[in-house]
Short mmCIF file of C-alpha atoms in Angstrom, two decimals:
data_model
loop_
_atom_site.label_atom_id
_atom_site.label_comp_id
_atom_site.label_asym_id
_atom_site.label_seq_id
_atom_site.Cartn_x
_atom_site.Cartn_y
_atom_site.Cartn_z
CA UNK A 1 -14.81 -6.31 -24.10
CA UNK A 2 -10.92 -7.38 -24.82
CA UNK A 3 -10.22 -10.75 -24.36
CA UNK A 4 -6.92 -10.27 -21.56
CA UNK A 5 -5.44 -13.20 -19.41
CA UNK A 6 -7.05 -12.72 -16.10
CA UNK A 7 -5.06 -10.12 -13.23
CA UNK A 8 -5.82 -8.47 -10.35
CA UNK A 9 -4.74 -4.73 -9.41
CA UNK A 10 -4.82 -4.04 -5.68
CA UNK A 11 -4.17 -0.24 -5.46
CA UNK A 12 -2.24 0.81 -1.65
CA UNK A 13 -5.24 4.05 -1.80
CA UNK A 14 -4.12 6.44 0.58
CA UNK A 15 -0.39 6.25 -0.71
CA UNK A 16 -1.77 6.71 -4.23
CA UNK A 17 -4.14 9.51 -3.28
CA UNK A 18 -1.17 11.04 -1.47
CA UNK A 19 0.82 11.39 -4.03
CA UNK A 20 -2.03 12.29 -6.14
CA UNK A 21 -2.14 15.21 -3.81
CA UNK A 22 1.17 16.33 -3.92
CA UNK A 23 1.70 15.59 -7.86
CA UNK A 24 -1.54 18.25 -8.28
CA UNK A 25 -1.65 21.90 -7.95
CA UNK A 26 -4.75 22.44 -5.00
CA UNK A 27 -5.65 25.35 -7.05
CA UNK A 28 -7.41 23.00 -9.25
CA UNK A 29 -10.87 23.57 -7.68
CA UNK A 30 -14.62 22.14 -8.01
CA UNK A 31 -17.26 24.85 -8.52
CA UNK A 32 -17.88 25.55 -4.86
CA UNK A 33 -14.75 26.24 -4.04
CA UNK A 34 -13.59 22.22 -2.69
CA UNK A 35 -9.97 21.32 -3.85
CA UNK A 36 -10.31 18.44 -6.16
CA UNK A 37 -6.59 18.00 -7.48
CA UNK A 38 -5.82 14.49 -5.21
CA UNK A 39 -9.00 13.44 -6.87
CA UNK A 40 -8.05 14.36 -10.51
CA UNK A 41 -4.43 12.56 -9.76
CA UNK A 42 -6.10 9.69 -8.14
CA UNK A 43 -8.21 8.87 -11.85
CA UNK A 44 -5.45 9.68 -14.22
CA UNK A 45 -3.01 7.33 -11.66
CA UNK A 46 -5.94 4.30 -12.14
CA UNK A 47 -6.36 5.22 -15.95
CA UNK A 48 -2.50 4.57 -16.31
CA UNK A 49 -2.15 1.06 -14.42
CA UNK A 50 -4.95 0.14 -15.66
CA UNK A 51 -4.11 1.47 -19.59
CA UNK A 52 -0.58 -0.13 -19.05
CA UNK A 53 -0.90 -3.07 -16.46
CA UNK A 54 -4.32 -4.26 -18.62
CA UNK A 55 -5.66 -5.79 -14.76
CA UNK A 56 -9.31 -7.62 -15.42
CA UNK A 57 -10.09 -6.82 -11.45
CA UNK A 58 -9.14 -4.26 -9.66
CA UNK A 59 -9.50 -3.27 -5.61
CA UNK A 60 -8.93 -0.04 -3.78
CA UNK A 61 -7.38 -1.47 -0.73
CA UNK A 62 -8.65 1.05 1.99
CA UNK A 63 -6.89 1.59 5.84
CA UNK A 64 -10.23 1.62 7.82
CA UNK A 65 -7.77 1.89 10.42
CA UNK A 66 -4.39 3.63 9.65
CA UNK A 67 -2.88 2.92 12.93
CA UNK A 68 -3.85 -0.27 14.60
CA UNK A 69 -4.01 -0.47 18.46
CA UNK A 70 -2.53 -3.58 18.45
CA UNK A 71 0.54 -2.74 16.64
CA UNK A 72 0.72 0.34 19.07
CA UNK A 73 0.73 -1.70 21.68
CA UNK A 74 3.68 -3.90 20.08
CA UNK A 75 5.82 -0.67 19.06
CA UNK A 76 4.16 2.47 21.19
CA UNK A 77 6.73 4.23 18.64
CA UNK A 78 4.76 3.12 15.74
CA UNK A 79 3.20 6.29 13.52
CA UNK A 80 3.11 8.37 16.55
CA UNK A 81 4.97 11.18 14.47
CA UNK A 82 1.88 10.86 11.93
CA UNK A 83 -0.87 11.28 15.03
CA UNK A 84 -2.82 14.55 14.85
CA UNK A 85 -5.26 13.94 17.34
CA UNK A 86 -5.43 10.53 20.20
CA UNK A 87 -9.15 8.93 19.89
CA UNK A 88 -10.04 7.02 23.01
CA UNK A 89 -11.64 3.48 21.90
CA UNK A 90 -11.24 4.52 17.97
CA UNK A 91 -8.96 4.95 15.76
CA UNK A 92 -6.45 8.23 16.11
CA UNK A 93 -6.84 10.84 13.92
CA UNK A 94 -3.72 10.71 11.22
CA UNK A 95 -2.49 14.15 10.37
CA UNK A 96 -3.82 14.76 6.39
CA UNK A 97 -3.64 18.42 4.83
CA UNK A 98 -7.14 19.95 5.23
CA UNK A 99 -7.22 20.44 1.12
CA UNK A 100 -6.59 16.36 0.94
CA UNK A 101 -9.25 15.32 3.99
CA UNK A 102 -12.32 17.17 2.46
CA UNK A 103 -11.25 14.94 -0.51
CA UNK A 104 -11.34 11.45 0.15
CA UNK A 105 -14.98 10.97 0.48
CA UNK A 106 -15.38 12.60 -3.11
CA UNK A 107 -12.35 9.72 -3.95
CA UNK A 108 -14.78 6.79 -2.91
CA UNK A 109 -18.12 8.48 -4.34
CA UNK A 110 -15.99 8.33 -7.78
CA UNK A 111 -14.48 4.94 -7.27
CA UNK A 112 -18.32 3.87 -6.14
CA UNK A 113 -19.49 5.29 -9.35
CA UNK A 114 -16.95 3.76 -11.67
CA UNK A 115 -17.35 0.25 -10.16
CA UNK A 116 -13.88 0.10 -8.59
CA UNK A 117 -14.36 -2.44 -5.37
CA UNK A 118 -13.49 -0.21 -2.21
CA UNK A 119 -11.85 -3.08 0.39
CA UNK A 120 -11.21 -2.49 4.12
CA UNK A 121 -11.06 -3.77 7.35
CA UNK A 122 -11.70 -2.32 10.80
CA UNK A 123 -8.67 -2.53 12.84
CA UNK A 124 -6.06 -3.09 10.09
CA UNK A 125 -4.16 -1.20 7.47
CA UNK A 126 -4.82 -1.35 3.55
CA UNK A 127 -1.41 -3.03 3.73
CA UNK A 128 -3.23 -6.19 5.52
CA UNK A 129 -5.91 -6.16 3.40
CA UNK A 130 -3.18 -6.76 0.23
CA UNK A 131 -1.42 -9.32 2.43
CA UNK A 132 -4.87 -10.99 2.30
CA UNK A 133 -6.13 -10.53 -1.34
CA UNK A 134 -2.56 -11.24 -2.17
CA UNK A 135 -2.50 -14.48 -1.04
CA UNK A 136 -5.61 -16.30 -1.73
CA UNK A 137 -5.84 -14.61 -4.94
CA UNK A 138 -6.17 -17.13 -7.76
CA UNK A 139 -4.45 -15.34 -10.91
CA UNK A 140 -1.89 -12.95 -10.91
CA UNK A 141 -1.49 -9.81 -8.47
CA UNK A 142 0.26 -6.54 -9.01
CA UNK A 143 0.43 -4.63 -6.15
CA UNK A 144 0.32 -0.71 -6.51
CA UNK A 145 2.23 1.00 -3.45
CA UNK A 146 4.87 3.48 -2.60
CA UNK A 147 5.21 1.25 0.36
CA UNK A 148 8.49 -0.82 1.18
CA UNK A 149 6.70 -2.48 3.27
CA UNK A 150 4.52 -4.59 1.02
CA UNK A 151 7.99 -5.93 -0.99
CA UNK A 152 7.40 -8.95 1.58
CA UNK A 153 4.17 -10.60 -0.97
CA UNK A 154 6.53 -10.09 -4.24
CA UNK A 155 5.96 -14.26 -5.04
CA UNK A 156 7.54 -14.59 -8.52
CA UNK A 157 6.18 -18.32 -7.85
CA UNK A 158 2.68 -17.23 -6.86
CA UNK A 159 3.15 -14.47 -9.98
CA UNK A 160 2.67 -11.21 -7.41
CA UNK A 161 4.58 -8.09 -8.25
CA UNK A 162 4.94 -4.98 -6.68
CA UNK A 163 4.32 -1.97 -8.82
CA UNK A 164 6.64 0.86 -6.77
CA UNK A 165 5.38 4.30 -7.40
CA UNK A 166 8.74 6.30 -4.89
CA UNK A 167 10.27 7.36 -7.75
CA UNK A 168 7.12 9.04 -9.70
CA UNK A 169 4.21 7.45 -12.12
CA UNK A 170 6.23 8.02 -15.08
CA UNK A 171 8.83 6.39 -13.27
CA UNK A 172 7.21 3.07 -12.32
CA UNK A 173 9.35 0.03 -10.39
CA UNK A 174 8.46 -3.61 -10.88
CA UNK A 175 9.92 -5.66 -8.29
CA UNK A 176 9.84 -9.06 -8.50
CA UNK A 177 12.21 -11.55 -6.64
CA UNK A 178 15.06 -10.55 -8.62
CA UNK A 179 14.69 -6.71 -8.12
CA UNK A 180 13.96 -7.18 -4.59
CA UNK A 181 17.63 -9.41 -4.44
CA UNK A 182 19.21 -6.79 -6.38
CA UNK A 183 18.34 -3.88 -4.35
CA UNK A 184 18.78 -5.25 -0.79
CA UNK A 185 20.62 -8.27 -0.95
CA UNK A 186 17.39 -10.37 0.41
CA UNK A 187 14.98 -12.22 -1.09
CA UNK A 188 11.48 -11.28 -0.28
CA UNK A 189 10.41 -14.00 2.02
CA UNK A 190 13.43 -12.25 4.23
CA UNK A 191 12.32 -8.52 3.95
CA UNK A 192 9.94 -8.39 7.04
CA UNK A 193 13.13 -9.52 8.85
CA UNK A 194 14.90 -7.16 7.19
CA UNK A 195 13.29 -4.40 7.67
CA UNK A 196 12.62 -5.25 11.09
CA UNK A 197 16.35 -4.94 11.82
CA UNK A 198 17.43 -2.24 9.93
CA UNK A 199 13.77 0.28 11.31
CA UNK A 200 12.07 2.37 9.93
CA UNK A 201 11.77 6.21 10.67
CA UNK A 202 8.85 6.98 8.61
CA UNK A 203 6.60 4.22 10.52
CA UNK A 204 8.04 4.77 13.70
CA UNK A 205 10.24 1.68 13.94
CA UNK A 206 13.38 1.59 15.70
CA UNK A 207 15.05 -0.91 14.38
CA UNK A 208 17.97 -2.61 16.33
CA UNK A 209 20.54 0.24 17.80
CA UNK A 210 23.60 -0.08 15.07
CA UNK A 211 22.36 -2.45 12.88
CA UNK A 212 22.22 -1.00 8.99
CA UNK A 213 20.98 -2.38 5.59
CA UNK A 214 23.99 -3.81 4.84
CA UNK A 215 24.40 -5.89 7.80
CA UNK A 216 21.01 -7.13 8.03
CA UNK A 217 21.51 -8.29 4.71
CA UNK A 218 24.54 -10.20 5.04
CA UNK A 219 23.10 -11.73 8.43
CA UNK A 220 19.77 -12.79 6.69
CA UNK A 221 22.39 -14.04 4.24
CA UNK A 222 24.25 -16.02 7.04
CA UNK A 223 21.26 -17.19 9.27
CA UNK A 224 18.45 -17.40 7.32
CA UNK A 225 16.06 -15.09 9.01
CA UNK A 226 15.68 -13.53 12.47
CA UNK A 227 15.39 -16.77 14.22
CA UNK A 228 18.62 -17.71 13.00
CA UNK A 229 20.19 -14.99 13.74
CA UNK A 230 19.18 -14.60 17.35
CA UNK A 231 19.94 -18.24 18.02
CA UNK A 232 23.50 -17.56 16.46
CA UNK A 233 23.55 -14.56 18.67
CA UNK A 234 22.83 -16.41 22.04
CA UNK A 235 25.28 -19.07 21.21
CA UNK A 236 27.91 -16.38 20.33
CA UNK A 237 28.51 -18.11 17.09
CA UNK A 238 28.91 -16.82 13.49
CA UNK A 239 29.08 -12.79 13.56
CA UNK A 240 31.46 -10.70 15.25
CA UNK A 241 31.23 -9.45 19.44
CA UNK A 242 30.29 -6.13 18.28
CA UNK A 243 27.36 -7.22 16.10
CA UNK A 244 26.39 -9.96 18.90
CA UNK A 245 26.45 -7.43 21.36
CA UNK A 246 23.85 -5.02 19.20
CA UNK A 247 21.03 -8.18 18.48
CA UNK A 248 21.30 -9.52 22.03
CA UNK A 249 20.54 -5.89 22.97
CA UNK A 250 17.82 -5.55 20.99
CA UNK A 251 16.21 -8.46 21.98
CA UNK A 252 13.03 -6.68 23.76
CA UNK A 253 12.31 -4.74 20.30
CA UNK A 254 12.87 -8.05 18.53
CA UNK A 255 10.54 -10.01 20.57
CA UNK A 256 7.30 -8.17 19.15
CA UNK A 257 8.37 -5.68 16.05
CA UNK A 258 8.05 -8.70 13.37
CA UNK A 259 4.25 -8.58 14.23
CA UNK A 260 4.46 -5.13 13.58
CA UNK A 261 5.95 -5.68 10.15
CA UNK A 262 4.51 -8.51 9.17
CA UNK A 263 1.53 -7.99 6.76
CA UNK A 264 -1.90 -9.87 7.83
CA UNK A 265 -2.58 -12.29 5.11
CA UNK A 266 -5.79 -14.11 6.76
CA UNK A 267 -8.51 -11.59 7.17
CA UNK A 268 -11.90 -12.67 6.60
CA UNK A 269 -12.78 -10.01 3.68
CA UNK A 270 -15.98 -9.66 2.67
CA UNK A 271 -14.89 -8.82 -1.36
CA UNK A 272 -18.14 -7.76 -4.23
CA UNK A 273 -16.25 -9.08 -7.54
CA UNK A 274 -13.91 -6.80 -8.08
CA UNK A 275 -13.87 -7.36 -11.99
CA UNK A 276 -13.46 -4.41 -13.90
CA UNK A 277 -16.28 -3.77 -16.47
CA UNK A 278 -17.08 -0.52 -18.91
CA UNK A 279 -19.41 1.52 -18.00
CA UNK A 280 -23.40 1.24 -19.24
CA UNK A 281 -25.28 3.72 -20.13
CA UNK A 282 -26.18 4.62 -16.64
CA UNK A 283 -23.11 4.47 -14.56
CA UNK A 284 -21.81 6.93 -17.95
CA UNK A 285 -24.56 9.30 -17.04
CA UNK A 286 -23.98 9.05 -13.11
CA UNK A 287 -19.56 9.35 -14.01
CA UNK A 288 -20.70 12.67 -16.18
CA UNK A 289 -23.14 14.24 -13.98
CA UNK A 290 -19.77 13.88 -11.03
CA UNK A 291 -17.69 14.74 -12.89
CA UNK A 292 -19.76 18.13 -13.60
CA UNK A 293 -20.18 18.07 -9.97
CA UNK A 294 -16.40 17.96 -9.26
CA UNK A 295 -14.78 19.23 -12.21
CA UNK A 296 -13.49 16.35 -13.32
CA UNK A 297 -13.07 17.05 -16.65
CA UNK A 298 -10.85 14.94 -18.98
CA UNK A 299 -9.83 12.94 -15.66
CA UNK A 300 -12.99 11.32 -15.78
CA UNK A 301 -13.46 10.75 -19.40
CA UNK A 302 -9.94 9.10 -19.37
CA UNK A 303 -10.44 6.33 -16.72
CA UNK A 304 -14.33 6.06 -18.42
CA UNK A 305 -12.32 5.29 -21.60
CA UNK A 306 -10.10 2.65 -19.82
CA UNK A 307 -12.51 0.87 -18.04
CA UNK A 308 -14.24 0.57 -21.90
CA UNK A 309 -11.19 -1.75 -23.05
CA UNK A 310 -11.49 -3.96 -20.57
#
């Protein structure tokens, strides 16, 4: 074992395994037939972070529920583009290629296997369970996401980063409170009001009618955050009629979309240390005997060989 300053890894999972997916010809096939390419691209994604990030713990942060009833509730907008099927008293059924679905169970009998802590919680997103983890964690946090959403934790005080995967793995972003100035103008403690603003499409999230990245930013830069700005607004002070006009509008949205954006960071997780340890001789036979299984291959002796520097 390496002697490494202490760090913990919280992976976003099903925007890794995603792209996993996608990065991965589904021709690449177990024995019986089973597509195993988001599974392949999930290990050789954890075998890089963790070959180039050098975490000592490390937690696949899991959505046990991908779409929250409460946030639905908030924002009836919110994912409904994503829904494949409504679920009465249970979480909705999220639209995920067939070839990536039959997947994710062999994803968490791998992660299982190699030790990797799998961390969820019912009725919130993986993003909640990294607002948590985030913030009570006691050493340094990188936070692996393709995400926007989680550029709220970067802390450069508390030493959390976020480790942005949008542009590719060999392409890897590390935002901390500088980056996250330089590329929107805000600092992170203001991007949940920022993006609350400005919407989001891909989650479902209006945003306020007419209101942009650029002027969110420069009224986050005026007022603070979205208190500030409101109050301005309803005392018709410090931004022009036409962008008065727009926030007193969207007022109603306002009202309950920062709960929406806002990341949980209080759950009460129930975490197994999620150090990082190699492999004994055991868990080595169990990883070779799936990877057989699966077809693994190198994948699997890769992350194997990892996990033995830590």
């Amino acid at each position: 074992m390496t002697d490494r300053p202490e760090k913990l890894l919280l992976l976003d999972s099903a925007s890794l395994y995603f792209r996993a997916f996608y990065g991965v010809p589904d021709t690449v096939r177990a024995p019986d037939g089973t597509p195993v390419n988001a599974v392949r691209g999930f290990l050789d994604i954890i075998t890089r972070l963790v070959t180039t990030y050098r975490p000592t713990h490390l937690v696949a942060c899991w959505d046990d529920d991908w779409r929250p009833q409460w946030r639905v509730d908030l924002i009836p907008t919110y994912k409904t583009h994503r829904v494949a099927e409504v679920v009465a008293g249970a979480p909705d059924v999220e639209q995920v290629p067939d070839p990536l679905e039959v997947q994710v169970p062999v994803i968490r009998e791998v992660l299982d296997t190699l030790g990797i802590r799998i961390v969820g919680a019912a009725e919130h997103e993986a993003d909640d369970v990294i607002g948590t983890l985030a913030t009570t964690a006691t050493m340094p946090v990188d936070i692996v996401t393709g995400d926007r959403d989680l550029f709220q934790l970067v802390d450069d005080a508390r030493d959390v980063r976020v480790v942005y995967t949008a542009r590719g793995m060999s392409n890897l972003e590390v935002l901390t409170d500088a980056a996250v100035v330089a590329k929107y103008g805000v600092l992170p403690s203001q991007y949940a009001d920022f993006a609350t603003l400005r919407g989001d499409s891909s989650d479902g999230l209006p945003g306020v009618a007419g209101i942009g990245e650029k002027t969110a930013a420069g009224l986050l830069a005026t007022h603070g955050d979205l208190a500030g700005i409101i109050a301005a607004a309803e005392a018709g002070e410090g931004m022009s009629a036409g962008i008065r006009a727009k926030i007193l509008a969207g007022l109603p949205y306002l009202a309950v979309a920062p709960q929406v954006v806002a990341v949980v960071r209080d759950l009460a997780l129930d975490v197994p240390d999620p150090r990082l340890h190699p492999l004994d001789g055991t868990a080595k036979a169990d990883a070779a005997a799936l990877a057989e299984r699966w077809a693994l291959g190198a994948a699997m002796t890769r992350i194997v060989s990892a996990l033995d520097t830590v």
